[in-house]
Coordinates of C-alpha atoms in Angstrom, one line a residue:
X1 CA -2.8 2.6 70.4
X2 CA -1.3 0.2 67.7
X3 CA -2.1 -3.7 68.1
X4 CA -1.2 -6.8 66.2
X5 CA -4.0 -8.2 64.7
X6 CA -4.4 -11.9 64.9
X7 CA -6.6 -13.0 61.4
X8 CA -8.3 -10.3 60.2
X9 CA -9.4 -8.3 63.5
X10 CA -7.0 -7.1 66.1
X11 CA -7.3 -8.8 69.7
X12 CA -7.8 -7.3 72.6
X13 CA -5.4 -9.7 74.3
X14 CA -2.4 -8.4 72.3
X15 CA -3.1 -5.0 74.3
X16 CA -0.8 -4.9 77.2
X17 CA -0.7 -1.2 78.4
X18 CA 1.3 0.7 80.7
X19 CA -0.5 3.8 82.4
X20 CA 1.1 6.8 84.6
X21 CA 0.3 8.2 88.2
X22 CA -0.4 11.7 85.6
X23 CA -2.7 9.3 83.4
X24 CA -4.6 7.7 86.3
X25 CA -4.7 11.2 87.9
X26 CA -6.0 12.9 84.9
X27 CA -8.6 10.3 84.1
X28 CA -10.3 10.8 87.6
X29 CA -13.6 12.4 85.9
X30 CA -16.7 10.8 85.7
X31 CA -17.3 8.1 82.7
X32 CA -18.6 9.6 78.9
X33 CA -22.3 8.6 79.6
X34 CA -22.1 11.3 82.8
X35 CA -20.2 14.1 81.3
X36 CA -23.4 16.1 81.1
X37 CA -25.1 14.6 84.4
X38 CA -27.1 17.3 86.6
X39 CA -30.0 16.5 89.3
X40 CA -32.3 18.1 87.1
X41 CA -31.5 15.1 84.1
X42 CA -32.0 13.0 86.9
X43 CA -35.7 11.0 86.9
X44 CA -36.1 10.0 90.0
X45 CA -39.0 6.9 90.3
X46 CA -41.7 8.9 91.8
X47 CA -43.1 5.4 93.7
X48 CA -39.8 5.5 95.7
X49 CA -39.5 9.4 97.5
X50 CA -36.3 8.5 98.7
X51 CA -34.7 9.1 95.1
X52 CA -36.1 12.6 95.1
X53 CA -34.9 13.2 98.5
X54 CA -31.6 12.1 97.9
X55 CA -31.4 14.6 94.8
X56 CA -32.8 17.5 97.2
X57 CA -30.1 16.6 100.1
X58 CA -27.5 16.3 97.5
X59 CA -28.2 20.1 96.5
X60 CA -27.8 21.0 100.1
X61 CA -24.3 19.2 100.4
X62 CA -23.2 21.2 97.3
X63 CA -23.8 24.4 98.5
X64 CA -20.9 24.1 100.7
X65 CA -18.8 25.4 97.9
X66 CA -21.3 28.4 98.1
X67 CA -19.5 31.8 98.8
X68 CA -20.4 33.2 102.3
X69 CA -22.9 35.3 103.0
X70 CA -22.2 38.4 105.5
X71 CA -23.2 37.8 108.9
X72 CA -26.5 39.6 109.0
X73 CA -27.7 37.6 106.3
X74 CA -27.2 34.3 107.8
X75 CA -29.8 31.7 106.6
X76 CA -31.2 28.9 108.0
X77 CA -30.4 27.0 104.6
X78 CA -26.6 28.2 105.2
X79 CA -26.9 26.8 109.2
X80 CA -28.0 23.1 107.7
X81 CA -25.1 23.4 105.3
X82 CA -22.7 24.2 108.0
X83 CA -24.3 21.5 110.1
X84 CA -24.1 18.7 107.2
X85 CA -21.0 16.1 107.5
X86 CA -18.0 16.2 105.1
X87 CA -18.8 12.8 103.7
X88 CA -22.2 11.6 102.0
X89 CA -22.6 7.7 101.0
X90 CA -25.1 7.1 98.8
X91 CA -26.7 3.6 99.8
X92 CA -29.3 1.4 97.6
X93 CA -28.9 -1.6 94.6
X94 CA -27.9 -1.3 91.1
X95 CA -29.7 1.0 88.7
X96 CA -31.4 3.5 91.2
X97 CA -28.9 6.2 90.0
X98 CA -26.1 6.0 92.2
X99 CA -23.7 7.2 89.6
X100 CA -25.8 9.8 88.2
X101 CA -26.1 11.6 91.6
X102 CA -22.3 11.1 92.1
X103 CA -21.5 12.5 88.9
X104 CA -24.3 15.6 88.9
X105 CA -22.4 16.4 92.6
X106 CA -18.7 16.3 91.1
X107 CA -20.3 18.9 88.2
X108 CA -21.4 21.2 91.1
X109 CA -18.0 21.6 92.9
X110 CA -15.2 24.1 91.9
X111 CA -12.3 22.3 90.9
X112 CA -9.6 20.4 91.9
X113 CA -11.9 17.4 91.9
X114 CA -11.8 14.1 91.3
X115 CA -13.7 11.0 90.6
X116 CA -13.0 7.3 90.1
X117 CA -13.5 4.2 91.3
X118 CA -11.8 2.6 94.0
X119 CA -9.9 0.1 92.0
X120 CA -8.6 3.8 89.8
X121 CA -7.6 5.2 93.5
X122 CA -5.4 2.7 94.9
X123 CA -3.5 2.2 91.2
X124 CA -2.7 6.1 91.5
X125 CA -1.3 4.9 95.5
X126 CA 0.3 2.1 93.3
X127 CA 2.1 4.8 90.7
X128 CA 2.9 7.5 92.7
X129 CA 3.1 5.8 96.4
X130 CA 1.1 6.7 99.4
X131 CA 2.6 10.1 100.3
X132 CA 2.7 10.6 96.3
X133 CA -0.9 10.6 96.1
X134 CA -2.2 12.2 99.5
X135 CA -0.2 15.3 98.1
X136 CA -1.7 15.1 94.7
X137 CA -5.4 15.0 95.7
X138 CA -4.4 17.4 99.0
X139 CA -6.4 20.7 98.2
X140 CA -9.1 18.8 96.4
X141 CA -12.3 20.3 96.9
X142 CA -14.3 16.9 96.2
X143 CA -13.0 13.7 96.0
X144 CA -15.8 11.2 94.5
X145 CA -15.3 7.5 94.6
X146 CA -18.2 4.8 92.6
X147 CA -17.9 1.2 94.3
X148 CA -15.9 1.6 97.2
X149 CA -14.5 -2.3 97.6
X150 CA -15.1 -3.6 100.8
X151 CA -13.5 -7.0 100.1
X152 CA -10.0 -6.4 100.5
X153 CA -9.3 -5.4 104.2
X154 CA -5.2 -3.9 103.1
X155 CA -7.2 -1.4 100.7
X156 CA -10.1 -0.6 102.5
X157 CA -8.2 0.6 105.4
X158 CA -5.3 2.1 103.1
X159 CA -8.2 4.3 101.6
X160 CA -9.5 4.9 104.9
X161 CA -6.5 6.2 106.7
X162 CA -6.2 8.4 102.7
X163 CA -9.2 10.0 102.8
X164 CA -9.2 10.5 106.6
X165 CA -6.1 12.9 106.1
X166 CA -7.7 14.5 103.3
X167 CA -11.1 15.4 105.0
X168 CA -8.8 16.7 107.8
X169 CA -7.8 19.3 105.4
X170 CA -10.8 20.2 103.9
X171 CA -11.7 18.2 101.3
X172 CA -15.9 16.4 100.9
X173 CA -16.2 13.1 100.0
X174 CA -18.8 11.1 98.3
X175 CA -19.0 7.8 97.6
X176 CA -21.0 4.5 96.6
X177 CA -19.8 0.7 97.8
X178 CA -19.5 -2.4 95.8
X179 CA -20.5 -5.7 97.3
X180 CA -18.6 -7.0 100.8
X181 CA -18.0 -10.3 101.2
X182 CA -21.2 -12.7 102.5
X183 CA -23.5 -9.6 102.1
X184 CA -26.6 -11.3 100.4
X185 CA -29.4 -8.8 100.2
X186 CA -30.8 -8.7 97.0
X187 CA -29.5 -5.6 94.7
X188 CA -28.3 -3.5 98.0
X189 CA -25.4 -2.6 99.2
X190 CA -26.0 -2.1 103.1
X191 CA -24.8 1.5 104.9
X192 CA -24.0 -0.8 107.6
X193 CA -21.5 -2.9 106.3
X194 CA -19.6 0.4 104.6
X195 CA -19.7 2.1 108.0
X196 CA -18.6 -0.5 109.5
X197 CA -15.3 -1.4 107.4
X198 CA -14.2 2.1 107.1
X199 CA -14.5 1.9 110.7
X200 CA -12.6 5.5 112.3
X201 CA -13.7 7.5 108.6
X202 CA -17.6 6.4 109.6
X203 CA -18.5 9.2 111.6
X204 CA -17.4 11.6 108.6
X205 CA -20.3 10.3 106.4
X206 CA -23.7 11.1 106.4
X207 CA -26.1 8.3 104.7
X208 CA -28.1 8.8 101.9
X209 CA -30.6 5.8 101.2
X210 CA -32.1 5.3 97.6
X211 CA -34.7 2.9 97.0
X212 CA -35.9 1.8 93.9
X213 CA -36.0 -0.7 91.4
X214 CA -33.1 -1.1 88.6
X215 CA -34.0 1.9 86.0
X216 CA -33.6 -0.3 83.1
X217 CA -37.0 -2.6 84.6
X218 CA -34.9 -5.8 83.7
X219 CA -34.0 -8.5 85.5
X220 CA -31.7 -11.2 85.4
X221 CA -34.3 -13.6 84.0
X222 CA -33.4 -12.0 81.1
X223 CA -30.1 -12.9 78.3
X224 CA -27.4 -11.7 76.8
X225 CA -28.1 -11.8 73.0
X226 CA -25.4 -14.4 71.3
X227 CA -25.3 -15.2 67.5
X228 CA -23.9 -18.1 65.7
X229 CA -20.9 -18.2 64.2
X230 CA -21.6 -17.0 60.7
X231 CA -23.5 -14.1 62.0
X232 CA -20.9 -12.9 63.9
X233 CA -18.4 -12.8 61.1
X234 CA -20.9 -10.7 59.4
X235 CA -22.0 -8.5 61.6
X236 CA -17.9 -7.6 62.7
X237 CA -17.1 -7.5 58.7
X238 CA -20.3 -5.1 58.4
X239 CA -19.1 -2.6 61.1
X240 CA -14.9 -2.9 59.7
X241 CA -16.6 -1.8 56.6
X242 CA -18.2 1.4 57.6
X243 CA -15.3 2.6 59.6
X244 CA -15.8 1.1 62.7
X245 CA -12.9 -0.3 64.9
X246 CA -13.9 -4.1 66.1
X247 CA -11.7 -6.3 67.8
X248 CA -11.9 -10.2 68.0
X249 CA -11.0 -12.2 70.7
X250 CA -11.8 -15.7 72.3
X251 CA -13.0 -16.1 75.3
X252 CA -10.6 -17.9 76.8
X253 CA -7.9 -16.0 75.1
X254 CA -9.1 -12.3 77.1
X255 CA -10.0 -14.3 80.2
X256 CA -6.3 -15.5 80.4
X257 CA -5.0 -11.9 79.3
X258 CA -7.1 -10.3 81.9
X259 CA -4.8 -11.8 84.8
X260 CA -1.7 -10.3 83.6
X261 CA -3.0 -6.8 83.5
X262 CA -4.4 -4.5 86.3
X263 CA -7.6 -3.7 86.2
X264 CA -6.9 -0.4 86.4
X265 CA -5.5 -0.6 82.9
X266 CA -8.8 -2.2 81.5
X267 CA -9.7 1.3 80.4
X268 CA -6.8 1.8 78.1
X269 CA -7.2 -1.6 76.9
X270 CA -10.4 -0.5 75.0
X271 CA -8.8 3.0 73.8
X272 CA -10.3 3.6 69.9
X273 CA -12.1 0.3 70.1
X274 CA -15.8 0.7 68.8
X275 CA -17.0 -2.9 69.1
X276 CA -15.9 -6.3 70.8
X277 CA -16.4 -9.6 69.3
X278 CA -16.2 -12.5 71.8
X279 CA -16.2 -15.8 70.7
X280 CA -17.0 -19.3 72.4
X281 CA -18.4 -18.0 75.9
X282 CA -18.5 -20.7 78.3
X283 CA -19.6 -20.8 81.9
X284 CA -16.7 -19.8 84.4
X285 CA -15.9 -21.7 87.3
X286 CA -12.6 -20.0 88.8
X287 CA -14.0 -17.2 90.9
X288 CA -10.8 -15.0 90.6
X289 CA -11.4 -15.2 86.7
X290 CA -14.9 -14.3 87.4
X291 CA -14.0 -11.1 89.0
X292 CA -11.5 -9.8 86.6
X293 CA -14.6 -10.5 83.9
X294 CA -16.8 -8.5 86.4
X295 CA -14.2 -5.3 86.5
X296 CA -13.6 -5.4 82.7
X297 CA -17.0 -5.2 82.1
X298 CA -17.2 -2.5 84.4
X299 CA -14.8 -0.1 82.1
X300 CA -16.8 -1.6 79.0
X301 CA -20.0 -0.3 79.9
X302 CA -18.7 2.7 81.3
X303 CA -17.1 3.6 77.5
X304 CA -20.3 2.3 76.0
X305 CA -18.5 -0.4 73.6
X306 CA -21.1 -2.7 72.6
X307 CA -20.3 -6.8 72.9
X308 CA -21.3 -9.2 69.4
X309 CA -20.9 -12.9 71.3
X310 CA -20.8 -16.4 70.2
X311 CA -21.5 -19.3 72.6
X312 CA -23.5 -19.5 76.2
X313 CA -24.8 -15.9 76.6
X314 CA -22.2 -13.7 78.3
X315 CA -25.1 -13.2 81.8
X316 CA -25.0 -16.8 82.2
X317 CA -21.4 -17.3 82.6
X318 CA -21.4 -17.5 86.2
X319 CA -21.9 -20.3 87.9
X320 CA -24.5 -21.5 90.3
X321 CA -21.9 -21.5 93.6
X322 CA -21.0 -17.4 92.4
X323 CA -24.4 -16.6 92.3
X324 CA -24.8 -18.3 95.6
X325 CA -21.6 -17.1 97.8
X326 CA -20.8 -13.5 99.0
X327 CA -19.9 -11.4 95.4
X328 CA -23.8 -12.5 94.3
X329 CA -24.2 -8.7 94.2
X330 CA -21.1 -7.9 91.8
X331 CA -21.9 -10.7 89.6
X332 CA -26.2 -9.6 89.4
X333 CA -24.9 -6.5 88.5
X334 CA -22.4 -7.1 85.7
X335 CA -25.0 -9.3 84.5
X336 CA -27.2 -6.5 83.9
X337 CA -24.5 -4.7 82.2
X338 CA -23.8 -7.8 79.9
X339 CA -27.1 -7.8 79.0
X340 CA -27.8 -4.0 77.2
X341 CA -24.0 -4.5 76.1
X342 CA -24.9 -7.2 73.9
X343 CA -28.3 -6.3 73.3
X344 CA -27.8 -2.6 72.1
X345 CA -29.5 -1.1 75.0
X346 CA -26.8 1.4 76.4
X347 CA -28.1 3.8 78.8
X348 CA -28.6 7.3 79.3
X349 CA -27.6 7.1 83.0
X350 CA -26.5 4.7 85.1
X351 CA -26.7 3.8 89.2

């Protein structure tokens, strides 16, 4: 994609793209970092058994795509397959490997499969309409969906009714939740409160509870690395030198651009861009702002774009009344993120 440049870098605020119901569609695959994610690359913690038994009931559900085995041959492996639900949620905090499981389970099932995040299913609703989409993921052997949003009652039960019709029909369904409102617990994201706003599609899922603590063994007493002001123009000339594509932005200036673009179009926003440069981070006090930083920084970290910063380091930006209301969980999280972002520490799997 071509973009004005503003100075010497281009801006990530001059980006303003349109995407299809075909390009939501044919993005539905797990992020770069996962392309290659199995249950053998996955290291489960060996102090928390519930991570290798996960992986082990995970193997079970994917043998559903199996072919049969005559009748005198009937296992008893085959009998607990038969005898699993359609749907598995996986339930624990941030950085136990949520999204590696996910991922190594959409590698295991024959396609047509699918998997995105719940903000990337209702945009394809959005493109192609409701019926639109039920007859596009119709026939879908797998349909995989990473932080299922339980804070906006209209979608929740939009995707509920969705995937209700598609389950009818065959399709398995795995997913993961993002935060629900007033849910405090520290790094979870409680079984209870997804079962209980999905409500009628509840009884189609079977639980799947993965202790731990966050793989990266960092917590949020920890910062965001931010550099003056002269260091940052050299470090963004250094990588424009060597070939690099880096973009320059102010704060301010993508936090205002963020609002007039779906977040389902964050992706595209970052399309050929190698590194971000943020200038003049400040502490946000608009919680709507706060959430369209949290879901960019989602689609940053999933393309592995490191952040060079200027001014209060980018994991402090929320402030004290976020980190105490009901999205504490979504903003510890993308904390996290903002953290290896700016500090080089990308990893080799995620939750």
């Amino acid at each position: 994609m071509t973009i004005e440049t503003t100075g010497a870098l281009p801006r990530l605020a001059d980006r303003s793209p349109a995407i299809t119901g075909a390009e939501i569609a044919a993005s539905l695959v797990p992020p770069s970092q996962f392309e290659h994610a199995t249950f053998e690359s996955y290291r489960p913690d060996h102090d928390y058994p519930s991570q290798s038994e996960a992986v082990a009931t995970l193997k079970l559900f994917a043998k559903s795509w199996e072919p049969q085995r005559p009748a005198g041959l009937f296992s008893r492996s085959r009998r607990k397959v038969e005898a699993m639900k359609p749907g598995v949620y996986l339930d624990g905090g941030f950085g136990v490997g949520k999204t590696h499981l996910l991922a190594a389970l959409w590698h295991e099932a024959p396609g047509p499969k699918y998997f995105g995040t719940f903000i990337e299913y209702t945009a394809l609703v959005g493109a192609l309409g409701y019926a639109g989409a039920v007859d596009l993921l119709r026939g879908s052997t797998l349909i995989c969906i990473d932080e299922f949003e339980l804070d906006d009652p209209g979608d929740t039960m939009m995707m509920t009714r969705m995937l209700g019709e598609l389950v009818a029909s065959g399709t398995r369904i795995a997913a993961t939740s993002n935060t629900p409102p007033n849910a405090l617990g520290e790094g979870r994201f409680a079984a209870s409160d997804f079962l209980r706003e999905i409500q009628s599609l509840s009884a189609n899922f079977q639980t799947l509870r993965i202790d731990g603590l966050d793989y990266r063994r960092r917590d949020t007493s920890g910062h965001a690395v931010s550099v003056d002001a002269g260091e940052y123009d050299r470090v963004l000339s250094a990588l424009t030198a060597r070939g690099e594509t880096a973009t320059s932005d102010t704060f301010d200036g993508l936090i205002s651009h963020l609002a007039t673009v779906h977040p389902s179009r964050y992706i595209k926003m970052l399309d050929g861009v190698d590194v971000i440069g943020l200038a003049d981070v400040h502490v946000l006090h608009d919680q709507m702002a706060a959430l369209r930083l949290v879901a960019f920084i989602d689609r940053v970290y999933d393309a592995e774009i490191p952040i060079v910063q200027t001014g209060t380091p980018l994991s402090e930006v929320f402030d004290d009344e976020m980190l105490g209301g009901g999205y504490r969980k979504k903003y510890l999280r993308s904390m996290s993120r903002m953290i290896a972002l700016t500090a080089g520490e990308l990893p080799p799997h995620d939750e």
